[in-house]
CSV table of C-alpha atoms in Angstrom, one decimal:
chain,number,residue,atom,x,y,z
U,29,MET,CA,136.8,167.8,8.0
U,30,SER,CA,140.3,166.6,7.2
U,31,ASP,CA,141.6,163.3,8.4
U,32,ARG,CA,143.2,163.4,11.9
U,33,SER,CA,145.8,161.1,13.2
U,34,GLU,CA,145.2,159.2,16.5
U,35,VAL,CA,146.7,161.5,19.2
U,36,SER,CA,146.9,162.2,22.8
U,37,VAL,CA,144.2,164.8,23.9
U,38,ALA,CA,143.5,166.7,27.1
U,39,ALA,CA,140.0,166.1,28.6
U,40,PRO,CA,138.0,168.8,30.3
U,41,ASP,CA,139.3,167.8,33.7
U,42,GLY,CA,142.9,168.2,32.5
U,43,VAL,CA,143.7,164.5,32.3
U,44,VAL,CA,145.6,163.6,29.2
U,45,THR,CA,144.6,160.3,27.6
U,46,ALA,CA,146.6,158.5,25.0
U,47,VAL,CA,144.4,157.4,22.0
U,48,LYS,CA,146.3,154.2,20.9
U,49,GLY,CA,146.1,152.4,17.8
U,50,GLY,CA,144.8,148.8,17.6
U,51,PRO,CA,141.2,148.1,17.6
U,52,SER,CA,141.5,145.3,20.0
U,53,SER,CA,141.8,147.6,23.1
U,54,ARG,CA,139.7,150.6,22.1
U,55,CYS,CA,136.0,149.5,22.8
U,56,HIS,CA,136.9,147.3,25.8
U,57,SER,CA,138.5,150.2,27.5
U,58,CYS,CA,136.1,152.9,26.5
U,59,GLY,CA,134.6,154.7,29.5
U,60,VAL,CA,131.2,155.3,27.9
U,61,ARG,CA,130.7,151.9,26.2
U,62,HIS,CA,127.9,151.1,28.5
U,63,VAL,CA,125.7,154.0,27.2
U,64,THR,CA,126.4,153.7,23.5
U,65,ILE,CA,125.9,151.1,20.8
U,66,CYS,CA,128.8,149.1,22.0
U,67,GLY,CA,127.2,148.2,25.3
U,68,VAL,CA,124.5,146.0,23.7
U,69,VAL,CA,126.7,143.8,21.5
U,70,ASP,CA,128.7,140.7,22.2
U,71,ASP,CA,132.5,140.5,21.4
U,72,THR,CA,132.0,139.2,18.0
U,73,VAL,CA,129.8,142.1,16.9
U,74,LEU,CA,132.1,144.5,18.9
U,75,LYS,CA,135.0,143.6,16.6
U,76,ALA,CA,132.7,144.5,13.6
U,77,VAL,CA,132.0,148.0,15.2
U,78,GLU,CA,135.8,148.5,15.9
U,79,SER,CA,136.5,147.5,12.3
U,80,ILE,CA,134.4,150.5,10.9
U,81,SER,CA,135.3,153.1,13.5
U,82,ARG,CA,138.3,155.3,14.0
U,83,THR,CA,139.3,157.3,17.1
U,84,ILE,CA,140.1,160.9,16.5
U,85,GLY,CA,141.2,163.7,18.7
U,86,VAL,CA,140.1,167.3,18.0
U,87,GLU,CA,141.4,170.5,19.7
U,88,GLN,CA,139.3,173.1,21.5
U,89,GLY,CA,137.5,175.2,19.0
U,90,GLU,CA,137.9,172.9,16.1
U,91,THR,CA,134.9,172.3,13.7
U,92,LEU,CA,133.8,168.8,13.1
U,93,PHE,CA,131.4,169.8,10.3
U,94,VAL,CA,129.4,173.0,9.2
U,95,GLU,CA,125.7,173.2,8.7
U,96,GLY,CA,124.8,172.2,5.2
U,97,ASP,CA,128.0,170.0,4.6
U,98,PRO,CA,127.1,166.7,3.0
U,99,VAL,CA,126.9,163.9,5.5
U,100,THR,CA,129.9,161.7,5.5
U,101,ALA,CA,130.4,160.4,9.0
U,102,VAL,CA,128.6,159.9,12.5
U,103,TYR,CA,130.7,160.6,15.7
U,104,ASN,CA,130.4,159.2,19.2
U,105,ILE,CA,131.9,161.4,21.9
U,106,THR,CA,134.1,159.6,24.3
U,107,ARG,CA,135.8,162.5,25.9
U,108,GLY,CA,135.0,166.2,25.9
U,109,ILE,CA,132.0,168.5,25.0
U,110,VAL,CA,130.7,169.4,21.6
U,111,ARG,CA,128.5,172.4,20.8
U,112,LEU,CA,125.8,172.3,18.2
U,113,SER,CA,124.6,175.6,16.6
U,114,LYS,CA,122.7,177.1,13.6
U,115,MET,CA,122.9,180.6,11.9
U,116,LEU,CA,119.8,182.5,11.8
U,117,PRO,CA,119.1,184.4,8.5
U,118,ASP,CA,119.9,187.7,10.2
U,119,GLY,CA,123.4,186.4,11.2
U,120,ARG,CA,122.5,185.6,14.9
U,121,ARG,CA,123.6,182.3,16.3
U,122,GLN,CA,121.2,179.8,18.1
U,123,ILE,CA,122.9,177.0,20.0
U,124,THR,CA,120.8,174.0,19.6
U,125,GLY,CA,122.6,171.7,22.2
U,126,PHE,CA,125.6,170.6,24.1
U,127,LEU,CA,126.8,167.0,23.7
U,128,PHE,CA,128.7,165.0,26.2
U,129,PRO,CA,130.7,161.7,26.4
U,130,GLY,CA,128.2,158.9,25.2
U,131,ASP,CA,126.3,161.2,22.9
U,132,PHE,CA,126.4,160.9,19.1
U,133,VAL,CA,126.9,163.7,16.7
U,134,GLY,CA,125.2,163.7,13.3
U,135,LEU,CA,123.2,160.7,14.0
U,136,GLY,CA,119.9,161.9,12.6
U,137,ALA,CA,121.2,163.6,9.6
U,138,ARG,CA,120.5,162.3,6.2
U,139,MET,CA,121.8,164.1,3.1
U,140,ALA,CA,123.3,167.2,4.9
U,141,TYR,CA,124.1,168.2,8.5
U,142,GLY,CA,121.4,170.5,9.9
U,143,TYR,CA,123.8,172.3,12.3
U,144,THR,CA,127.5,173.1,12.9
U,145,ALA,CA,129.4,171.0,15.5
U,146,GLU,CA,132.4,172.5,17.3
U,147,ALA,CA,134.5,171.2,20.0
U,148,MET,CA,134.1,173.3,23.1
U,149,THR,CA,137.0,171.4,24.8
U,150,ALA,CA,139.7,169.1,23.5
U,151,ALA,CA,137.9,165.9,22.8
U,152,CYS,CA,138.1,162.3,21.6
U,153,LEU,CA,135.4,160.9,19.3
U,154,CYS,CA,134.8,157.6,17.5
U,155,ARG,CA,134.2,158.3,13.8
U,156,PHE,CA,132.0,156.1,11.8
U,157,GLU,CA,131.6,156.5,8.0
U,158,LYS,CA,127.8,156.8,7.4
U,159,PRO,CA,127.6,154.2,4.6
U,160,ARG,CA,129.5,151.5,6.6
U,161,LEU,CA,127.4,152.3,9.8
U,162,ASP,CA,124.2,151.9,7.8
U,163,LYS,CA,125.5,148.6,6.5
U,164,LEU,CA,126.3,147.5,9.9
U,165,MET,CA,122.8,148.3,11.2
U,166,ARG,CA,121.3,146.1,8.4
U,167,GLU,CA,123.5,143.3,9.5
U,168,HIS,CA,122.9,143.5,13.2
U,169,ARG,CA,119.5,144.4,14.5
U,170,GLU,CA,120.7,145.1,18.1
U,171,ILE,CA,122.8,148.1,16.8
U,172,GLU,CA,119.9,149.4,14.8
U,173,ASP,CA,117.5,149.1,17.8
U,174,GLN,CA,120.1,151.0,20.0
U,175,LEU,CA,120.6,153.7,17.4
U,176,LEU,CA,116.8,154.1,17.1
U,177,ALA,CA,116.5,154.4,20.9
U,178,LEU,CA,119.2,157.0,21.0
U,179,MET,CA,117.2,159.0,18.1
U,180,GLU,CA,114.0,158.7,20.2
U,181,LYS,CA,116.0,160.3,23.2
U,182,GLU,CA,117.0,163.2,20.8
U,183,VAL,CA,113.3,163.7,20.0
U,184,ASP,CA,112.4,163.8,23.6
U,185,LEU,CA,115.2,166.3,24.3
U,186,ALA,CA,114.0,168.5,21.6
U,187,GLN,CA,110.4,168.5,23.0
U,188,GLU,CA,111.9,169.6,26.3
U,189,ARG,CA,113.9,172.2,24.7
U,190,MET,CA,110.7,173.7,23.0
U,191,LEU,CA,109.2,173.9,26.4
U,192,LEU,CA,112.3,175.6,27.7
U,193,LEU,CA,112.4,178.3,25.1
U,194,GLY,CA,108.8,178.8,24.7
U,195,ARG,CA,107.2,178.8,28.2
U,196,LYS,CA,109.6,179.3,30.8
U,197,THR,CA,110.8,182.5,32.6
U,198,ALA,CA,114.4,183.5,32.6
U,199,ALA,CA,114.9,182.2,36.1
U,200,GLU,CA,113.2,179.0,35.1
U,201,LYS,CA,115.3,178.5,32.0
U,202,VAL,CA,118.7,179.1,33.9
U,203,ALA,CA,117.7,176.8,36.7
U,204,SER,CA,116.7,174.1,34.1
U,205,PHE,CA,119.9,174.5,32.4
U,206,LEU,CA,121.9,174.1,35.7
U,207,MET,CA,119.9,170.9,36.8
U,208,SER,CA,120.4,169.4,33.4
U,209,LEU,CA,124.2,169.9,33.6
U,210,SER,CA,124.2,168.4,37.0
U,211,GLU,CA,122.4,165.4,35.6
U,212,ARG,CA,125.1,164.9,32.9
U,213,PHE,CA,127.7,164.8,35.8
U,214,ASP,CA,125.6,162.0,37.6
U,215,GLY,CA,123.8,164.4,39.7
U,216,ALA,CA,127.0,166.1,41.1
U,217,GLU,CA,126.6,169.1,43.3
U,218,THR,CA,129.8,170.6,41.9
U,219,PHE,CA,130.6,170.4,38.3
U,220,PRO,CA,132.6,172.2,35.5
U,221,VAL,CA,130.7,174.5,33.2
U,222,ALA,CA,132.7,174.6,29.9
U,223,MET,CA,130.0,177.0,28.3
U,224,THR,CA,130.6,180.8,28.4
U,225,ARG,CA,127.6,183.0,29.5
U,226,ALA,CA,127.2,184.1,25.9
U,227,ASP,CA,127.0,180.3,25.0
U,228,ILE,CA,124.3,179.8,27.7
U,229,ALA,CA,122.4,182.9,26.5
U,230,ASP,CA,122.4,181.7,22.8
U,231,TYR,CA,121.2,178.2,23.9
U,232,LEU,CA,118.4,179.5,26.3
U,233,GLY,CA,117.2,182.3,24.1
U,234,LEU,CA,118.3,185.0,26.5
U,235,THR,CA,120.5,188.0,26.3
U,236,LEU,CA,124.0,187.8,27.8
U,237,GLU,CA,122.9,190.5,30.4
U,238,THR,CA,119.9,188.5,31.6
U,239,VAL,CA,122.1,185.4,32.1
U,240,SER,CA,124.6,187.3,34.1
U,241,ARG,CA,122.0,188.9,36.2
U,242,THR,CA,120.2,185.7,36.8
U,243,LEU,CA,123.3,183.7,37.8
U,244,SER,CA,124.4,186.6,40.1
U,245,ALA,CA,120.9,186.5,41.7
U,246,PHE,CA,121.2,182.9,42.2
U,247,GLN,CA,124.5,183.3,43.9
U,248,ARG,CA,123.2,186.2,46.1
U,249,ASP,CA,120.1,184.1,47.2
U,250,GLY,CA,122.4,181.2,48.2
U,251,LEU,CA,121.3,178.8,45.4
U,252,ILE,CA,124.7,178.5,43.8
U,253,SER,CA,128.3,179.4,44.4
U,254,LEU,CA,131.1,179.9,41.9
U,255,GLU,CA,133.8,177.6,43.3
U,256,ARG,CA,136.4,178.7,40.9
U,257,ALA,CA,136.7,179.4,37.1
U,258,HIS,CA,134.3,177.5,35.2
U,259,MET,CA,133.0,175.4,38.3
U,260,ILE,CA,129.6,175.8,39.8
U,261,ARG,CA,128.4,174.4,43.1
U,262,LEU,CA,124.6,173.8,43.8
U,263,LEU,CA,123.8,175.0,47.4
U,264,ASP,CA,120.1,174.5,47.3
U,265,ARG,CA,119.1,171.7,44.8
U,266,THR,CA,115.5,171.6,46.1
U,267,ARG,CA,114.8,175.3,45.5
U,268,LEU,CA,116.5,175.0,42.0
U,269,GLU,CA,114.3,172.0,41.0
U,270,ASP,CA,111.3,173.9,42.2
U,271,MET,CA,112.3,176.8,39.9
U,272,THR,CA,112.5,174.6,36.8
U,273,GLY,CA,108.8,174.8,36.4
U,274,THR,CA,108.4,171.1,35.7
């Protein structure tokens, strides 16, 4: 990935945010500070975090890195959504995750990235050079502990995904996906869906036709409604939760 200047970018909700230079204001005004490594440190350590990070803007569809690229940096999403994917030997795409504000990209990678990361929407990210972040963790135990907690969360999500792909029916998979999206938007009944139906299919291990049929059935049965383009409203959360199979 080439160096990018600090720019203004449009968030998924259409609000344009100016990403300004000057580390004195970046972390204090960050809307996801409380759920990332910056939320567990005092102002002195926060300055050290700011000194090794750089805020970048990426456009919709832009690639952060490609599967197999050498690991050079770790990213923390502050605005927007990032899609993770792998290519199977036969050329098919498997989406392995969707990351939201507060999530890290490339955190568990060692020598090479194990997946491709692409911006699904215009996004802002904090970029940490991997060697400098490793050094900061050695110097400040609280940051290392927080990053380990985030990696443990990734493991838990991976186990849930194994269950999602291996044991659930198509309806249970789609219901689980919708409920997980709602959770990412603080339990909202109405929320944006940046993913296409093809994205959802590649994530859930279903065909595009199956995803379309299942969403249409949910709408027909009064479980959801499509409010407008890329917006879904949950009409019967209880029935959807029952359908998740958990």
